[in-house]
mmCIF file of C-alpha atoms and ligand atoms in Angstrom:
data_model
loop_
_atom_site.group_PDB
_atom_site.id
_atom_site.type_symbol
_atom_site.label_atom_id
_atom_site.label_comp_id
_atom_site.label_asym_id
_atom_site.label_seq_id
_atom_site.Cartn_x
_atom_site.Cartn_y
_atom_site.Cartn_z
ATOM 1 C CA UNK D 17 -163.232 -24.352 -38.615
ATOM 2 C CA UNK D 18 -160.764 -22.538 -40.945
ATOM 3 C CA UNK D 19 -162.148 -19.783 -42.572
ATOM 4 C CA UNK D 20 -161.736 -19.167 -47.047
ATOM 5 C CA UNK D 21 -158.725 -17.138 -46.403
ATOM 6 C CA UNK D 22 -157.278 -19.221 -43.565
ATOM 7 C CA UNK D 23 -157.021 -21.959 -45.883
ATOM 8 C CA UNK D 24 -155.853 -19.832 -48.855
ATOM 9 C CA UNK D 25 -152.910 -18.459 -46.267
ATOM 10 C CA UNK D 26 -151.986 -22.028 -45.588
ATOM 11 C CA UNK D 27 -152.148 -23.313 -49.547
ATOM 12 C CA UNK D 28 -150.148 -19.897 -50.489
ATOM 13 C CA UNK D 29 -147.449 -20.554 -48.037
ATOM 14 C CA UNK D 30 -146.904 -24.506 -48.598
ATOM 15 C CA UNK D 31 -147.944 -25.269 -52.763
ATOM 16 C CA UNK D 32 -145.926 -24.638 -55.593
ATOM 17 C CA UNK D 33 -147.729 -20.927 -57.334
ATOM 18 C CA UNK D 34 -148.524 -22.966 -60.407
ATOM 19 C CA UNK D 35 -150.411 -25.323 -58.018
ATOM 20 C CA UNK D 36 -152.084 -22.669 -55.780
ATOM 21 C CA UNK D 37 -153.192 -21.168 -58.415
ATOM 22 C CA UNK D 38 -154.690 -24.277 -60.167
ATOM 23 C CA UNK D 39 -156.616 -24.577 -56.823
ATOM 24 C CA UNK D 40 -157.696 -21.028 -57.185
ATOM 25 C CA UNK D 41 -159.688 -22.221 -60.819
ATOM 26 C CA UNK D 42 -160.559 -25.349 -59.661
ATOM 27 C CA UNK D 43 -162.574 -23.063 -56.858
ATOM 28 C CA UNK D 44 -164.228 -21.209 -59.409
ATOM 29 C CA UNK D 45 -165.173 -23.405 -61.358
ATOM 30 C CA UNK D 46 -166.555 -25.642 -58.574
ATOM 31 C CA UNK D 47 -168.705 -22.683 -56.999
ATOM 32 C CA UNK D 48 -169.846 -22.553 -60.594
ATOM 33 C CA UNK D 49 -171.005 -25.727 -61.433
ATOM 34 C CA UNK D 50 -172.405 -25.757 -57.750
ATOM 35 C CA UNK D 51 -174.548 -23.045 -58.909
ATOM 36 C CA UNK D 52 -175.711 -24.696 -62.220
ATOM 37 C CA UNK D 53 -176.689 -27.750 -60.519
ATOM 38 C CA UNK D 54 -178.467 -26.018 -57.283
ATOM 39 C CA UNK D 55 -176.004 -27.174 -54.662
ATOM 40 C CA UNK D 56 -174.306 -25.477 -51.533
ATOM 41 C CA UNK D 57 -172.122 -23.073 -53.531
ATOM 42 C CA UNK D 58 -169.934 -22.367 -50.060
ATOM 43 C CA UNK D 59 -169.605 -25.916 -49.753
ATOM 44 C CA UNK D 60 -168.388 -26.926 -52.947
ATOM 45 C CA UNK D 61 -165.599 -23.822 -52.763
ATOM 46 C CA UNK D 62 -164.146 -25.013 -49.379
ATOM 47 C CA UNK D 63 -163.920 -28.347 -50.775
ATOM 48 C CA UNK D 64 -161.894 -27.240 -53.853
ATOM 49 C CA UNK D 65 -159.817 -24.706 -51.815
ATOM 50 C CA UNK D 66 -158.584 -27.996 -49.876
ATOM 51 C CA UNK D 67 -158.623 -30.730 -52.699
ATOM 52 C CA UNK D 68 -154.813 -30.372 -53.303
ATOM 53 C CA UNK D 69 -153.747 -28.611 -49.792
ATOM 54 C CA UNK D 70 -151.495 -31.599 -49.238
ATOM 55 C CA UNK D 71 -149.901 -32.057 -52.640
ATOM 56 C CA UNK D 72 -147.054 -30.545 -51.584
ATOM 57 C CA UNK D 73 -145.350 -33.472 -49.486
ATOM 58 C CA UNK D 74 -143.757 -36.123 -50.853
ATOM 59 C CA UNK D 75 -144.834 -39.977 -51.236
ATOM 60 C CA UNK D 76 -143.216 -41.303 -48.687
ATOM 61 C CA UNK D 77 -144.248 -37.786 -46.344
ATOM 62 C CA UNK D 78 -148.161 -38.488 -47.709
ATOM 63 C CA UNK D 79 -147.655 -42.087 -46.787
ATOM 64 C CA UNK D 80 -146.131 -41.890 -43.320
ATOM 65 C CA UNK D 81 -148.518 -38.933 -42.445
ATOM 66 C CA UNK D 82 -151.781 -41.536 -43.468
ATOM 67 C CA UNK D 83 -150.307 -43.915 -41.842
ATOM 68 C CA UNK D 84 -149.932 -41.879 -38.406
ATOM 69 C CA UNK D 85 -153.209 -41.273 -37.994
ATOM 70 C CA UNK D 86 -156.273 -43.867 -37.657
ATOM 71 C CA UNK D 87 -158.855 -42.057 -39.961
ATOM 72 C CA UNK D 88 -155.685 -42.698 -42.388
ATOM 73 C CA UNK D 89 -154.437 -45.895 -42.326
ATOM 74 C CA UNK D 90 -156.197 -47.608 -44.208
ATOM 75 C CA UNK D 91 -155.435 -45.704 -47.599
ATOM 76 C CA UNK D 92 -151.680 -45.514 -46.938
ATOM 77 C CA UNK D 93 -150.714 -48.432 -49.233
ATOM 78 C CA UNK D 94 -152.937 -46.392 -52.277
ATOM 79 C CA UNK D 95 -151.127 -45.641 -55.434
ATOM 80 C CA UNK D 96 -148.980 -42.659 -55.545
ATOM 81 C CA UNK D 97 -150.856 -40.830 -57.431
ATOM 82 C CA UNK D 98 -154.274 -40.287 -55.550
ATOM 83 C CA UNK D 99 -152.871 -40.446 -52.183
ATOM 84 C CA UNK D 100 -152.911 -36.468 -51.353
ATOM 85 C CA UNK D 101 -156.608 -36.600 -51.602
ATOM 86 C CA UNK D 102 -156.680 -38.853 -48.765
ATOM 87 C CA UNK D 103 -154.107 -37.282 -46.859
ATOM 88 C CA UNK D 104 -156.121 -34.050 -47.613
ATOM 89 C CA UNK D 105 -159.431 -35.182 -46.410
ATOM 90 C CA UNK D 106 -157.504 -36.632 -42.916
ATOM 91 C CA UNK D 107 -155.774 -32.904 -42.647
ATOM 92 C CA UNK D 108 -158.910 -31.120 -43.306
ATOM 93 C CA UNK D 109 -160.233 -32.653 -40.861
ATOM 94 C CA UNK D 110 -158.231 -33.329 -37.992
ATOM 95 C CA UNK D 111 -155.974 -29.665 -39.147
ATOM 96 C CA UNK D 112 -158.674 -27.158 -40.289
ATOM 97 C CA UNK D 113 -161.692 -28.371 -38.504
ATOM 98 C CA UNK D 114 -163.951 -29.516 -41.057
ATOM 99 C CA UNK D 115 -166.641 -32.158 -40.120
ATOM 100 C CA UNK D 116 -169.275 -31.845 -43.142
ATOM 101 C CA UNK D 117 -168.987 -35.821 -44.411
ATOM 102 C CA UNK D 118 -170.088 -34.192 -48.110
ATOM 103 C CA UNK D 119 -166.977 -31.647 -48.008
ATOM 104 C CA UNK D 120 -164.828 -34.173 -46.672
ATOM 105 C CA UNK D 121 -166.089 -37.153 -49.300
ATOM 106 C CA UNK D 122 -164.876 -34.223 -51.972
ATOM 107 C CA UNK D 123 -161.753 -34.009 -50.671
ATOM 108 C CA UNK D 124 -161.335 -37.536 -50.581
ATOM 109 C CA UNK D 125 -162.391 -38.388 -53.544
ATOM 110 C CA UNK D 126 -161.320 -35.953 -56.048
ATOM 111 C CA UNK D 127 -158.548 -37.928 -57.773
ATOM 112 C CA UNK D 128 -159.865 -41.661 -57.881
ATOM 113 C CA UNK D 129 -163.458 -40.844 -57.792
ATOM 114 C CA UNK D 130 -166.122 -43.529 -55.628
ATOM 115 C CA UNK D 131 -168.857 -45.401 -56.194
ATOM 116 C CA UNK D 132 -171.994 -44.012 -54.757
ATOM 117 C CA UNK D 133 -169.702 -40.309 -53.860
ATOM 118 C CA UNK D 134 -172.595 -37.544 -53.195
ATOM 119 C CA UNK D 135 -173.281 -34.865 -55.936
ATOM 120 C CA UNK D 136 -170.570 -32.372 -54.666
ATOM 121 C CA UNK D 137 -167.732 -35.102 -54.691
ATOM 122 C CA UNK D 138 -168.982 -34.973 -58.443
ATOM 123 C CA UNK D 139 -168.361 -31.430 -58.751
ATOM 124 C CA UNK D 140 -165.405 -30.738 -57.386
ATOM 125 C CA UNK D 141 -163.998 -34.276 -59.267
ATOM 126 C CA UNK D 142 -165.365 -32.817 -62.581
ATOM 127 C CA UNK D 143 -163.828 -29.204 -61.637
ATOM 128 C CA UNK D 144 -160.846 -30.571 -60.671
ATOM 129 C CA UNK D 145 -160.756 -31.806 -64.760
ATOM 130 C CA UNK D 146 -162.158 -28.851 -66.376
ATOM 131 C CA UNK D 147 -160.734 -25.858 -64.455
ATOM 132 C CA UNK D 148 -160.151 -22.560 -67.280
ATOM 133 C CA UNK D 149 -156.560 -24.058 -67.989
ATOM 134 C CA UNK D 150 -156.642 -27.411 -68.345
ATOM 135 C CA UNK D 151 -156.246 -28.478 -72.364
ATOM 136 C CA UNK D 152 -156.900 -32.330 -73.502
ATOM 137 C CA UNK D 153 -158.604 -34.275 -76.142
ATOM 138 C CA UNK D 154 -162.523 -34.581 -74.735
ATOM 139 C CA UNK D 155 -162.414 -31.634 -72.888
ATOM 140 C CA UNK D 156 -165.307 -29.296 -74.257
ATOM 141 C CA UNK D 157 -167.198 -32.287 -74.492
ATOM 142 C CA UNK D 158 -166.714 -32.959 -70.866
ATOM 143 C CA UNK D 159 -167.137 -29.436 -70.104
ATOM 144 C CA UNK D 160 -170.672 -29.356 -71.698
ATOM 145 C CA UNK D 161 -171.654 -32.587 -70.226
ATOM 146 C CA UNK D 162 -170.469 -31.644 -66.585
ATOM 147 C CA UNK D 163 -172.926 -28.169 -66.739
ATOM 148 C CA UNK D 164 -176.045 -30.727 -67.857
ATOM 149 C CA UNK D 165 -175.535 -33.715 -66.232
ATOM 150 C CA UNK D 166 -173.397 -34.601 -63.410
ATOM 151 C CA UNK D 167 -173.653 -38.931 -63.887
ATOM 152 C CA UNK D 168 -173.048 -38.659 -67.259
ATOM 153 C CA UNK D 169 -169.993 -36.123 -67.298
ATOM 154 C CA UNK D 170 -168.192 -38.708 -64.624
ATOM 155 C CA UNK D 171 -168.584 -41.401 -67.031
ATOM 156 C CA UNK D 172 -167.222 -39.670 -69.550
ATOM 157 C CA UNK D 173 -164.576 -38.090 -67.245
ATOM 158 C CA UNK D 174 -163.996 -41.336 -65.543
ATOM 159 C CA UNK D 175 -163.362 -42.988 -68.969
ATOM 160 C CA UNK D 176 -161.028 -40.314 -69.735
ATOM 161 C CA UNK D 177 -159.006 -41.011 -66.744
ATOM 162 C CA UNK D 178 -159.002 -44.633 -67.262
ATOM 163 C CA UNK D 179 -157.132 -44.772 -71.051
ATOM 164 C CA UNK D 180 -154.966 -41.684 -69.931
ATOM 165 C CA UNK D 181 -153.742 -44.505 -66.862
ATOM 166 C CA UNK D 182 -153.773 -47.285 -69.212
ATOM 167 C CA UNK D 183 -152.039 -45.230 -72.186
ATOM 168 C CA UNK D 184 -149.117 -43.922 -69.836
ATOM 169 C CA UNK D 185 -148.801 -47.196 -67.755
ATOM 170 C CA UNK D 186 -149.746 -46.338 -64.303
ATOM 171 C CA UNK D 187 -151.219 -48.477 -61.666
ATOM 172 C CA UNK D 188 -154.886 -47.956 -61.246
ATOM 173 C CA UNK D 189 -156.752 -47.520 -58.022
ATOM 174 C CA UNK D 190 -159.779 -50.276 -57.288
ATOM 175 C CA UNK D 191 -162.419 -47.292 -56.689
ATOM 176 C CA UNK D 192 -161.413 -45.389 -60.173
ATOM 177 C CA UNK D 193 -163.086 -48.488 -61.464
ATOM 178 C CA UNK D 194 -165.603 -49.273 -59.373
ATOM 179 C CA UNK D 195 -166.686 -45.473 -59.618
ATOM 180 C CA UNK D 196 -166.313 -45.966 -63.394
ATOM 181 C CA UNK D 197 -169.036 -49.117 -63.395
ATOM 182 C CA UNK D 198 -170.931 -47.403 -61.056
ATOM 183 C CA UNK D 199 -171.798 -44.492 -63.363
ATOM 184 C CA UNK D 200 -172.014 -46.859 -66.611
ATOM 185 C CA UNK D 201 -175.000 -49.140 -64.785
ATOM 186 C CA UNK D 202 -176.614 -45.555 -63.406
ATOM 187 C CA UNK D 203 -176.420 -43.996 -67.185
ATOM 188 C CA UNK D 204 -177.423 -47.091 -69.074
ATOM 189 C CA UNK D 205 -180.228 -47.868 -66.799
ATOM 190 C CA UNK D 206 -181.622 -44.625 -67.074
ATOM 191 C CA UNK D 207 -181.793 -44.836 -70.711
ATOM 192 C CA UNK D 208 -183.536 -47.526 -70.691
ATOM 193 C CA UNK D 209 -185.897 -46.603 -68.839
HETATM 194 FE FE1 FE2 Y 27 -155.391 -33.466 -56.795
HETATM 195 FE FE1 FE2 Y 28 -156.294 -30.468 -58.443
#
């Protein structure tokens, strides 16, 4: 398995610096949010270190390389958008020699979010948003929700998402709103209870 600075040799040499060093904050603030929520800290860093290793090839590169290989395939026809994520989990894998499901399910995830993803898909997702730099209507709010609860700040973040798609026209992906109905039954039944 690649080691931290493996991977940050391979995302220095092949991302953009504004990129790489978008990943850089998005690791930070995953390890930290980790932390706050009592979950593998190491774990939730080599999953943001990866999240955008492949963002660097172009659609029809991310496509083709999904498409060669059978843990792939099947998310090859995915909007344009969200498929490096996929092509990043198949890489990390099959490239750097991770096999932990939850690091890989981050990976995966991190742009279209899932229904029923594990709590450090929900970090580095929510990282991913709220990383030092990032500047949008919602964000402290999100920021404060994602340090005190993790189902509530991907509603929220996942609602965000949704009229930022809608707003600039862009094609949205079925699990950005399945995960999006996921979290609003898990929130609302919880307050009722
Ligand atoms: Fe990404
Ligand atoms: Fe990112």
């Amino acid at each position: 398995m690649w080691t931290e600075s493996e991977i940050d040799a391979y995302i220095r040499k092949h991302l953009k610096e504004g990129r790489y060093l978008h990943t850089l904050r998005v690791v930070k603030a995953s390890g930290e949010l980790a932390s706050l929520h009592g979950l593998d800290v190491r774990k939730a860093r080599l999953a943001a270190f990866l999240h955008d290793c492949q963002k660097f090839r172009r659609e029809s590169d991310l496509r083709e390389y999904l498409s060669s290989h059978p843990e792939g395939r099947r998310d090859s026809n995915r909007p344009a958008e969200v498929l490096h994520g996929f092509a990043a989990a198949v890489f990390s894998e099959t490239e750097a020699g991770i096999s932990d499901p939850e690091v890989l399910d981050a990976i995966r995830w991190h742009t279209t979010g899932a229904a029923g993803m594990c709590d450090l898909a929900k970090v580095v997702f929510l990282a991913d948003m709220i990383e030092e730099d990032r500047d949008f209507k919602g964000i402290e709010a999100l920021r404060k929700l994602s340090g005190k609860d993790l189902d509530s700040a991907m509603l929220f973040g996942l609602d965000l998402s949704l009229s930022y798609l809608i707003r600039s026209g862009k094609y949205i992906d079925p699990d950005t709103l399945h995960a999006r109905n996921h979290f609003l039954v898990l929130v609302r039944d919880r307050m009722e209870k």
